CSV table of C-alpha atoms and ligand atoms in Angstrom, one decimal:
chain,number,residue,atom,x,y,z
L,1,UNK,CA,0.0,0.0,0.0
L,2,UNK,CA,1.2,3.5,-0.8
L,3,UNK,CA,0.7,5.8,2.1
L,4,UNK,CA,2.8,8.6,0.7
L,5,UNK,CA,-0.1,10.8,-0.1
L,6,UNK,CA,-0.3,14.6,-0.1
L,7,UNK,CA,-0.3,14.3,3.7
L,8,UNK,CA,3.2,12.7,3.7
L,9,UNK,CA,4.2,9.3,5.0
L,10,UNK,CA,2.1,8.0,7.9
L,11,UNK,CA,3.7,7.6,11.4
L,12,UNK,CA,4.4,4.0,12.4
L,13,UNK,CA,5.4,2.8,15.8
L,14,UNK,CA,8.5,0.7,16.2
L,15,UNK,CA,6.5,-2.3,17.6
L,16,UNK,CA,4.3,-2.1,14.5
L,17,UNK,CA,7.3,-2.0,12.2
L,18,UNK,CA,8.8,-5.0,13.9
L,19,UNK,CA,5.6,-7.0,13.8
L,20,UNK,CA,5.3,-6.2,10.1
L,21,UNK,CA,8.7,-7.6,9.6
L,22,UNK,CA,7.8,-10.7,11.6
L,23,UNK,CA,4.6,-11.2,9.7
L,24,UNK,CA,5.4,-10.0,6.3
L,25,UNK,CA,8.6,-11.9,5.8
L,26,UNK,CA,9.8,-15.5,6.3
L,27,UNK,CA,13.1,-17.4,5.8
L,28,UNK,CA,14.2,-17.0,2.3
L,29,UNK,CA,17.3,-19.1,2.2
L,30,UNK,CA,17.8,-22.8,1.5
L,31,UNK,CA,19.9,-25.1,3.6
L,32,UNK,CA,23.3,-26.7,3.5
L,33,UNK,CA,25.5,-29.0,5.5
L,34,UNK,CA,28.6,-27.4,7.1
L,35,UNK,CA,31.4,-28.9,9.2
L,36,UNK,CA,31.1,-28.0,12.9
L,37,UNK,CA,34.0,-25.6,12.8
L,38,UNK,CA,32.1,-23.5,10.2
L,39,UNK,CA,28.8,-23.5,12.1
L,40,UNK,CA,29.5,-20.6,14.4
L,41,UNK,CA,27.0,-17.8,13.8
L,42,UNK,CA,24.9,-19.8,11.4
L,43,UNK,CA,21.1,-20.5,11.8
L,44,UNK,CA,20.4,-24.2,12.5
L,45,UNK,CA,18.0,-25.8,10.0
L,46,UNK,CA,17.4,-29.1,11.7
L,47,UNK,CA,16.4,-30.7,15.0
L,48,UNK,CA,19.4,-32.2,16.7
L,49,UNK,CA,18.6,-35.3,18.7
L,50,UNK,CA,21.1,-36.7,21.1
L,51,UNK,CA,21.8,-40.3,20.0
L,52,UNK,CA,23.6,-41.1,23.2
L,53,UNK,CA,23.4,-40.3,26.9
L,54,UNK,CA,25.7,-37.5,28.1
L,55,UNK,CA,27.3,-38.5,30.3
L,56,UNK,CA,27.1,-42.1,28.9
L,57,UNK,CA,27.2,-43.7,32.4
L,58,UNK,CA,27.2,-42.6,36.0
L,59,UNK,CA,30.6,-41.0,36.3
L,60,UNK,CA,32.7,-39.5,39.0
L,61,UNK,CA,32.7,-35.7,39.3
L,62,UNK,CA,35.9,-35.8,41.4
L,63,UNK,CA,39.2,-37.5,41.9
L,64,UNK,CA,38.7,-39.7,45.0
L,65,UNK,CA,37.3,-43.1,46.0
L,66,UNK,CA,34.1,-44.8,44.9
L,67,UNK,CA,32.2,-47.0,47.3
L,68,UNK,CA,28.6,-48.0,48.4
L,69,UNK,CA,27.2,-45.5,50.9
L,70,UNK,CA,24.9,-46.2,53.7
L,71,UNK,CA,26.3,-48.7,56.2
L,72,UNK,CA,28.0,-46.3,58.6
L,73,UNK,CA,28.4,-46.8,62.2
L,74,UNK,CA,26.8,-44.1,64.2
L,75,UNK,CA,29.3,-41.7,65.9
L,76,UNK,CA,32.1,-42.6,63.5
L,77,UNK,CA,33.4,-39.8,61.3
L,78,UNK,CA,35.4,-42.0,59.0
L,79,UNK,CA,34.8,-45.4,57.5
L,80,UNK,CA,37.7,-47.7,56.6
L,81,UNK,CA,37.5,-49.3,53.2
L,82,UNK,CA,39.8,-51.7,51.4
L,83,UNK,CA,41.0,-50.4,48.1
L,84,UNK,CA,40.4,-53.1,45.4
L,85,UNK,CA,41.2,-51.3,42.2
L,86,UNK,CA,41.8,-48.1,40.2
L,87,UNK,CA,39.7,-46.6,37.4
L,88,UNK,CA,41.0,-43.5,35.5
L,89,UNK,CA,38.8,-41.6,33.0
L,90,UNK,CA,38.5,-43.5,29.7
L,91,UNK,CA,38.5,-46.9,31.3
L,92,UNK,CA,36.1,-49.1,33.2
L,93,UNK,CA,36.4,-51.2,36.4
L,94,UNK,CA,35.6,-54.8,35.5
L,95,UNK,CA,34.6,-56.1,38.9
L,96,UNK,CA,31.9,-55.3,41.5
L,97,UNK,CA,32.7,-53.2,44.5
L,98,UNK,CA,31.6,-55.1,47.6
L,99,UNK,CA,30.6,-53.7,51.1
L,100,UNK,CA,33.7,-52.5,52.8
L,101,UNK,CA,35.6,-51.9,49.6
L,102,UNK,CA,36.5,-48.8,47.5
L,103,UNK,CA,38.0,-48.2,44.1
L,104,UNK,CA,40.4,-45.3,43.4
L,105,UNK,CA,38.5,-43.2,40.8
L,106,UNK,CA,39.2,-40.1,38.8
L,107,UNK,CA,37.0,-37.4,37.3
L,108,UNK,CA,35.0,-38.6,34.4
L,109,UNK,CA,35.6,-42.3,35.1
L,110,UNK,CA,32.5,-44.6,35.3
L,111,UNK,CA,31.4,-45.4,38.8
L,112,UNK,CA,32.0,-49.2,39.2
L,113,UNK,CA,29.1,-51.6,39.7
L,114,UNK,CA,28.3,-51.9,43.4
L,115,UNK,CA,29.4,-48.4,44.2
L,116,UNK,CA,27.1,-45.3,44.2
L,117,UNK,CA,29.1,-42.6,45.9
L,118,UNK,CA,32.5,-40.9,45.5
L,119,UNK,CA,34.4,-39.3,48.4
L,120,UNK,CA,36.7,-36.6,47.1
L,121,UNK,CA,40.4,-37.2,47.7
L,122,UNK,CA,40.8,-33.9,49.7
L,123,UNK,CA,38.4,-35.4,52.4
L,124,UNK,CA,40.0,-38.8,52.6
L,125,UNK,CA,43.1,-40.3,54.2
L,126,UNK,CA,45.0,-43.4,53.0
L,127,UNK,CA,46.4,-46.0,55.2
L,128,UNK,CA,48.3,-48.7,53.3
L,129,UNK,CA,45.9,-50.6,51.1
L,130,UNK,CA,42.9,-48.9,52.9
L,131,UNK,CA,41.2,-45.6,52.6
L,132,UNK,CA,39.4,-43.6,55.3
L,133,UNK,CA,36.3,-41.9,53.8
L,134,UNK,CA,34.0,-39.5,55.7
L,135,UNK,CA,30.7,-41.0,56.9
L,136,UNK,CA,28.9,-37.7,56.3
L,137,UNK,CA,28.6,-38.2,52.6
L,138,UNK,CA,25.1,-38.7,51.1
L,139,UNK,CA,24.5,-41.6,48.8
L,140,UNK,CA,25.2,-40.4,45.2
L,141,UNK,CA,27.6,-37.6,46.3
L,142,UNK,CA,30.1,-36.5,43.6
L,143,UNK,CA,28.4,-38.7,41.0
L,144,UNK,CA,27.1,-37.4,37.7
L,145,UNK,CA,24.2,-39.6,36.6
L,146,UNK,CA,24.0,-41.1,33.1
L,147,UNK,CA,22.1,-38.7,30.9
L,148,UNK,CA,22.2,-35.9,33.5
L,149,UNK,CA,23.2,-33.4,30.8
L,150,UNK,CA,21.4,-35.0,27.8
L,151,UNK,CA,19.4,-38.2,27.5
L,152,UNK,CA,19.5,-40.3,24.4
L,153,UNK,CA,16.5,-39.4,22.2
L,154,UNK,CA,16.1,-35.9,23.5
L,155,UNK,CA,15.9,-32.9,21.2
L,156,UNK,CA,18.9,-30.8,22.3
L,157,UNK,CA,19.0,-28.1,19.5
L,158,UNK,CA,16.1,-26.6,17.5
L,159,UNK,CA,15.7,-25.3,14.0
L,160,UNK,CA,16.0,-21.5,14.0
L,161,UNK,CA,18.6,-21.4,16.8
L,162,UNK,CA,21.6,-19.2,16.0
L,163,UNK,CA,24.7,-21.2,16.8
L,164,UNK,CA,27.0,-19.8,19.4
L,165,UNK,CA,30.1,-21.4,20.9
L,166,UNK,CA,27.9,-23.4,23.3
L,167,UNK,CA,25.5,-24.8,20.7
L,168,UNK,CA,28.5,-25.8,18.5
L,169,UNK,CA,30.0,-27.5,21.5
L,170,UNK,CA,26.8,-29.2,22.4
L,171,UNK,CA,26.5,-30.7,18.9
L,172,UNK,CA,30.0,-32.0,19.2
L,173,UNK,CA,29.1,-33.5,22.6
L,174,UNK,CA,26.4,-35.6,21.0
L,175,UNK,CA,28.8,-36.8,18.3
L,176,UNK,CA,27.9,-34.5,15.4
L,177,UNK,CA,30.7,-33.5,13.0
L,178,UNK,CA,28.5,-31.3,10.9
L,179,UNK,CA,25.1,-29.6,11.0
L,180,UNK,CA,22.4,-28.6,8.5
L,181,UNK,CA,22.2,-24.8,8.6
L,182,UNK,CA,20.4,-22.1,6.6
L,183,UNK,CA,22.3,-20.8,3.6
L,184,UNK,CA,23.9,-17.5,4.3
L,185,UNK,CA,21.7,-14.6,3.3
L,186,UNK,CA,23.1,-12.4,0.5
L,187,UNK,CA,22.4,-8.7,1.2
L,188,UNK,CA,23.0,-6.0,-1.4
L,189,UNK,CA,24.0,-2.7,0.0
L,190,UNK,CA,23.7,0.8,-1.6
L,191,UNK,CA,24.2,4.3,-0.4
L,192,UNK,CA,22.3,7.0,-2.2
L,193,UNK,CA,23.2,10.7,-2.6
L,194,UNK,CA,25.1,12.9,-5.0
L,195,UNK,CA,26.9,14.5,-2.1
L,196,UNK,CA,28.6,11.2,-1.2
L,197,UNK,CA,32.2,10.3,-2.1
L,198,UNK,CA,34.1,7.1,-1.5
L,199,UNK,CA,36.5,7.2,1.4
L,200,UNK,CA,40.1,7.4,0.1
L,201,UNK,CA,39.2,9.6,-2.9
L,202,UNK,CA,39.5,13.4,-3.1
L,203,UNK,CA,36.3,15.3,-2.5
L,204,UNK,CA,35.2,18.9,-3.0
L,205,UNK,CA,34.1,20.9,0.1
L,206,UNK,CA,30.4,20.4,-0.5
L,207,UNK,CA,30.7,16.6,-0.6
L,208,UNK,CA,30.9,14.1,2.3
L,209,UNK,CA,32.4,10.7,2.7
L,210,UNK,CA,30.0,7.8,2.6
L,211,UNK,CA,29.9,6.5,6.2
L,212,UNK,CA,26.7,4.5,6.1
L,213,UNK,CA,27.8,1.8,3.7
L,214,UNK,CA,30.6,1.0,6.2
L,215,UNK,CA,28.6,1.0,9.4
L,216,UNK,CA,25.8,-1.0,7.7
L,217,UNK,CA,28.2,-3.5,6.1
L,218,UNK,CA,29.9,-4.0,9.4
L,219,UNK,CA,26.5,-4.5,11.1
L,220,UNK,CA,25.5,-7.0,8.4
L,221,UNK,CA,28.8,-8.8,8.7
L,222,UNK,CA,28.2,-9.2,12.5
L,223,UNK,CA,24.9,-10.9,11.7
L,224,UNK,CA,26.8,-13.5,9.6
L,225,UNK,CA,25.3,-12.5,6.2
L,226,UNK,CA,27.2,-12.2,2.9
L,227,UNK,CA,27.4,-8.5,2.0
L,228,UNK,CA,27.5,-7.4,-1.6
L,229,UNK,CA,28.5,-3.8,-1.5
L,230,UNK,CA,27.3,-2.1,-4.7
L,231,UNK,CA,28.5,1.4,-3.9
L,232,UNK,CA,26.8,4.8,-4.2
L,233,UNK,CA,23.7,5.5,-6.2
L,234,UNK,CA,23.4,9.0,-7.7
L,235,UNK,CA,20.2,11.0,-7.0
L,236,UNK,CA,18.8,10.1,-10.4
L,237,UNK,CA,15.6,8.1,-10.9
L,238,UNK,CA,16.7,6.1,-14.0
L,239,UNK,CA,20.1,5.1,-12.4
L,240,UNK,CA,18.4,4.2,-9.1
L,241,UNK,CA,15.8,2.1,-10.8
L,242,UNK,CA,18.3,0.3,-13.1
L,243,UNK,CA,20.7,-0.5,-10.2
L,244,UNK,CA,17.9,-1.8,-8.0
L,245,UNK,CA,16.4,-3.9,-10.8
L,246,UNK,CA,19.8,-5.5,-11.5
L,247,UNK,CA,20.5,-6.1,-7.8
L,248,UNK,CA,17.2,-7.8,-7.1
L,249,UNK,CA,18.0,-10.9,-9.1
L,250,UNK,CA,21.2,-11.5,-7.1
L,251,UNK,CA,20.2,-10.8,-3.6
L,252,UNK,CA,18.0,-12.1,-0.7
L,253,UNK,CA,17.6,-8.5,0.6
L,254,UNK,CA,18.4,-5.0,-0.7
L,255,UNK,CA,19.4,-2.4,1.9
L,256,UNK,CA,19.8,1.3,1.0
L,257,UNK,CA,20.4,4.4,3.1
L,258,UNK,CA,19.2,7.9,2.2
L,259,UNK,CA,16.8,9.0,-0.5
L,260,UNK,CA,13.6,7.8,1.3
L,261,UNK,CA,12.4,11.2,2.5
L,262,UNK,CA,9.8,12.9,0.4
L,263,UNK,CA,12.1,15.6,-1.1
L,264,UNK,CA,12.4,15.9,-4.8
L,265,UNK,CA,15.9,14.5,-4.6
L,266,UNK,CA,14.7,11.3,-3.0
L,267,UNK,CA,14.2,8.7,-5.7
L,268,UNK,CA,14.3,5.4,-4.0
L,269,UNK,CA,10.7,5.3,-3.2
L,270,UNK,CA,9.6,5.8,-6.8
L,271,UNK,CA,12.1,3.4,-8.1
L,272,UNK,CA,11.1,0.6,-5.7
L,273,UNK,CA,7.4,1.3,-6.4
L,274,UNK,CA,8.0,1.0,-10.1
L,275,UNK,CA,9.7,-2.4,-9.7
L,276,UNK,CA,7.7,-3.9,-6.9
L,277,UNK,CA,6.0,-2.4,-3.9
L,278,UNK,CA,7.0,-0.1,-1.0
L,279,UNK,CA,5.6,1.2,2.2
L,280,UNK,CA,7.1,4.5,3.3
L,281,UNK,CA,6.8,5.5,6.9
L,282,UNK,CA,7.8,8.0,9.4
L,283,UNK,CA,9.0,5.7,12.1
L,284,UNK,CA,7.8,7.2,15.3
L,285,UNK,CA,11.2,7.0,17.0
L,286,UNK,CA,14.1,9.4,17.5
L,287,UNK,CA,16.6,9.1,15.9
L,288,UNK,CA,14.8,7.5,13.0
L,289,UNK,CA,12.3,8.3,10.4
L,290,UNK,CA,11.9,7.9,7.5
L,291,UNK,CA,11.8,4.1,6.8
L,292,UNK,CA,10.8,2.1,3.8
L,293,UNK,CA,9.9,-1.6,3.6
L,294,UNK,CA,8.9,-3.4,0.5
L,295,UNK,CA,10.0,-5.6,-2.3
L,296,UNK,CA,12.0,-5.1,-5.6
L,297,UNK,CA,10.4,-7.8,-7.7
L,298,UNK,CA,10.3,-10.6,-5.1
L,299,UNK,CA,13.4,-9.4,-3.2
L,300,UNK,CA,12.8,-7.8,0.2
L,301,UNK,CA,13.8,-4.2,0.4
L,302,UNK,CA,14.7,-2.1,3.3
L,303,UNK,CA,15.3,1.7,2.9
L,304,UNK,CA,17.0,3.3,5.8
L,305,UNK,CA,17.3,7.0,6.6
L,306,UNK,CA,20.4,8.8,5.4
L,307,UNK,CA,21.6,10.4,8.6
L,308,UNK,CA,24.4,8.2,9.9
L,309,UNK,CA,23.0,7.7,13.4
L,310,UNK,CA,19.5,7.2,12.2
L,311,UNK,CA,20.7,4.7,9.6
L,312,UNK,CA,22.5,2.7,12.2
L,313,UNK,CA,19.8,2.8,14.9
L,314,UNK,CA,17.0,2.0,12.5
L,315,UNK,CA,19.1,-0.9,11.2
L,316,UNK,CA,19.5,-2.2,14.8
L,317,UNK,CA,15.8,-1.9,15.6
L,318,UNK,CA,14.2,-2.9,12.3
L,319,UNK,CA,16.9,-4.1,10.0
L,320,UNK,CA,18.4,-6.6,12.4
L,321,UNK,CA,15.0,-8.3,13.1
L,322,UNK,CA,14.4,-8.4,9.3
L,323,UNK,CA,17.8,-9.9,8.5
L,324,UNK,CA,17.3,-12.5,11.3
L,325,UNK,CA,13.9,-13.3,10.0
L,326,UNK,CA,15.0,-13.8,6.4
L,327,UNK,CA,17.9,-15.9,7.7
L,328,UNK,CA,15.5,-18.3,9.3
L,329,UNK,CA,16.4,-17.4,12.9
L,330,UNK,CA,13.5,-17.9,15.4
L,331,UNK,CA,14.7,-15.3,18.0
L,332,UNK,CA,14.5,-11.8,16.4
L,333,UNK,CA,13.7,-9.7,19.4
L,334,UNK,CA,16.1,-6.9,20.3
L,335,UNK,CA,18.1,-7.8,23.4
L,336,UNK,CA,17.5,-5.4,26.3
L,337,UNK,CA,18.1,-5.1,30.0
L,338,UNK,CA,17.3,-2.8,32.9
L,339,UNK,CA,19.9,-0.3,34.1
L,340,UNK,CA,19.9,2.7,36.4
L,341,UNK,CA,19.9,6.1,34.8
L,342,UNK,CA,22.5,8.6,35.9
L,343,UNK,CA,21.2,11.5,33.9
L,344,UNK,CA,18.3,13.9,33.6
L,345,UNK,CA,16.4,14.1,30.3
L,346,UNK,CA,13.0,15.4,29.4
L,347,UNK,CA,11.0,15.2,26.3
L,348,UNK,CA,7.4,15.7,25.0
L,349,UNK,CA,5.2,12.6,25.0
L,350,UNK,CA,4.3,10.9,21.7
L,351,UNK,CA,7.6,9.7,20.2
L,352,UNK,CA,9.8,6.9,21.5
L,353,UNK,CA,13.4,8.0,21.9
L,354,UNK,CA,16.6,6.1,21.9
L,355,UNK,CA,19.3,7.9,23.8
L,356,UNK,CA,22.9,7.1,23.2
L,357,UNK,CA,24.5,6.2,26.6
L,358,UNK,CA,27.6,4.8,28.1
L,359,UNK,CA,27.5,2.3,30.9
L,360,UNK,CA,29.5,3.0,34.0
L,361,UNK,CA,29.7,1.2,37.3
L,362,UNK,CA,27.5,3.0,39.9
L,363,UNK,CA,28.5,3.5,43.5
L,364,UNK,CA,26.8,0.2,44.5
L,365,UNK,CA,28.4,-1.7,41.7
L,366,UNK,CA,25.3,-1.8,39.5
L,367,UNK,CA,25.6,-0.4,36.0
L,368,UNK,CA,24.4,3.1,35.4
L,369,UNK,CA,23.7,4.7,32.1
L,370,UNK,CA,25.3,8.1,31.3
L,371,UNK,CA,23.7,9.9,28.4
L,372,UNK,CA,25.8,11.4,25.6
L,373,UNK,CA,25.3,15.2,25.4
L,374,UNK,CA,24.1,15.4,21.8
L,375,UNK,CA,20.9,13.8,20.5
L,376,UNK,CA,21.6,14.8,16.9
L,377,UNK,CA,21.0,12.1,14.3
L,378,UNK,CA,24.1,13.2,12.4
L,379,UNK,CA,26.6,12.9,15.2
L,380,UNK,CA,28.3,9.6,14.6
L,381,UNK,CA,30.8,10.2,17.4
L,382,UNK,CA,27.9,9.8,19.8
L,383,UNK,CA,27.6,6.1,18.7
L,384,UNK,CA,31.4,5.7,19.2
L,385,UNK,CA,31.1,7.0,22.8
L,386,UNK,CA,28.0,4.9,23.6
L,387,UNK,CA,27.7,1.3,24.8
L,388,UNK,CA,24.1,1.1,23.8
L,389,UNK,CA,20.7,2.9,23.7
L,390,UNK,CA,18.4,3.9,26.5
L,391,UNK,CA,14.8,3.1,25.3
L,392,UNK,CA,12.5,5.9,26.4
L,393,UNK,CA,8.8,5.0,25.9
L,394,UNK,CA,6.6,7.2,23.7
L,395,UNK,CA,4.5,8.3,26.6
L,396,UNK,CA,7.4,9.0,29.0
L,397,UNK,CA,8.4,12.6,29.5
L,398,UNK,CA,11.3,12.4,31.9
L,399,UNK,CA,14.2,10.3,33.0
L,400,UNK,CA,15.8,11.2,36.3
L,401,UNK,CA,18.9,9.9,38.1
L,402,UNK,CA,18.0,6.6,39.8
L,403,UNK,CA,15.2,5.7,37.4
L,404,UNK,CA,15.3,2.2,36.0
L,405,UNK,CA,15.5,2.4,32.2
L,406,UNK,CA,15.5,-0.1,29.4
L,407,UNK,CA,18.9,-0.5,27.8
L,408,UNK,CA,19.8,-2.0,24.5
L,409,UNK,CA,23.4,-3.0,24.6
L,410,UNK,CA,25.5,-2.8,21.5
L,411,UNK,CA,27.3,-6.0,22.5
L,412,UNK,CA,24.0,-7.9,22.0
L,413,UNK,CA,22.8,-5.8,19.0
L,414,UNK,CA,25.8,-6.2,16.8
L,415,UNK,CA,25.4,-9.9,16.8
F,501,AMP,P1,18.7,11.8,2.9
F,501,AMP,O1,17.8,10.9,3.6
F,501,AMP,O2,19.2,11.2,1.6
F,501,AMP,O3,18.0,13.1,2.7
F,501,AMP,O4,20.0,12.0,3.8
F,501,AMP,C1,19.8,12.7,5.0
F,501,AMP,C2,21.2,13.1,5.5
F,501,AMP,O5,22.1,12.0,5.7
F,501,AMP,C3,21.9,14.1,4.6
F,501,AMP,O6,22.6,15.1,5.3
F,501,AMP,C4,22.9,13.2,3.9
F,501,AMP,O7,24.0,13.9,3.4
F,501,AMP,C5,23.3,12.3,4.9
F,501,AMP,N1,23.7,11.0,4.4
F,501,AMP,C6,23.0,10.2,3.5
F,501,AMP,N2,23.7,9.1,3.2
F,501,AMP,C7,24.8,9.2,3.9
F,501,AMP,C8,26.0,8.3,3.9
F,501,AMP,N3,26.0,7.2,3.2
F,501,AMP,N4,27.0,8.6,4.7
F,501,AMP,C9,26.9,9.8,5.4
F,501,AMP,N5,25.9,10.6,5.4
F,501,AMP,C10,24.9,10.4,4.6
F,502,MG,MG1,20.0,11.9,-0.1
């Protein structure tokens, strides 16, 4: 639908934009099998079932002595057991441990038949062929039960999970050497604007260097997609349209920055409209607006604002969920946590604001957010200074020191 009428683009709340992303788009990529060492950051496309118990048997959690608990003499603090064998990790004790006997055992070794408890070596004393173990131990102490981590047949990883170090390790722990993952998303990236020049080239005074393609490419890299950087589009309708049409066939997503306002030098909207469909909005956030979502042919299209901070922030808030969605990831929500504000800020109700803030350690050790002085959407240094964004609800009018505020950490958002 085209809402860019004489009244201009309609305002859209961020929640509504994200829900349009979640509802309007699905996973676009196929699947492939990759070796485990290449699985980090990829989106899992299969259900991983543990074929084995982990641990495979009841194993010792400590270096010590294994024995059968329960037949202690009241008042005694130690029990004397005859040591009948030794079982290091990676081997098994062939016999059965009888009452009054113990087996020297090491972490990870299977608890021998007849035994059910391990006394840790720091708590024991040896005396020739015997060992004195404390009577205070509960049956099962220091024993990890078979299947305590994962039971054979259990689903341990789910399609849509993004694979971090721990998921990769888990797959290895159940014996997998490779995983079926979603193919990497290919994202075409353009900047738009006649004022833009490529870094490293000379420029006249009235021109600026293209920053957005570099922040956005880096943000896309961090999400594990394949970025195809197609450079700067001039502010010309024919060139914009031709470049978008050509890119559409080669990409899973097209991302542009700039050129989506409603000025006469903003040609992206008309070009996408001619080739597919576009919704142009004023995203009701600051920094933000304008924002375009649509398709060039069948290829999803995201048009971000040109101001460097707006481009970055709207990518974090809308582009990131879109990329994750198209990549087949199930969790697309923006990570957030609560922190204590250490600043004063007031605003009018009506528009949600994202304040650039640095995290510091407060007097009680809890993190406090310190706001960057400038709120300008053109000041990229504010993003460099910041550790994340304080999310101030639309209806809120003030933040005061000591208030709990929602914080969106860059560490979670750039991944
Ligand atoms: P626009 O949305 O095209 O009107 O751009 C809004 C503002 O962002 C203008 O001041 C542009 O010069 C600036 N801008 C647009 N694209 C970029 C870019 N790639 N790098 C740095 N600044 C940009
Ligand atoms: Mg422009």
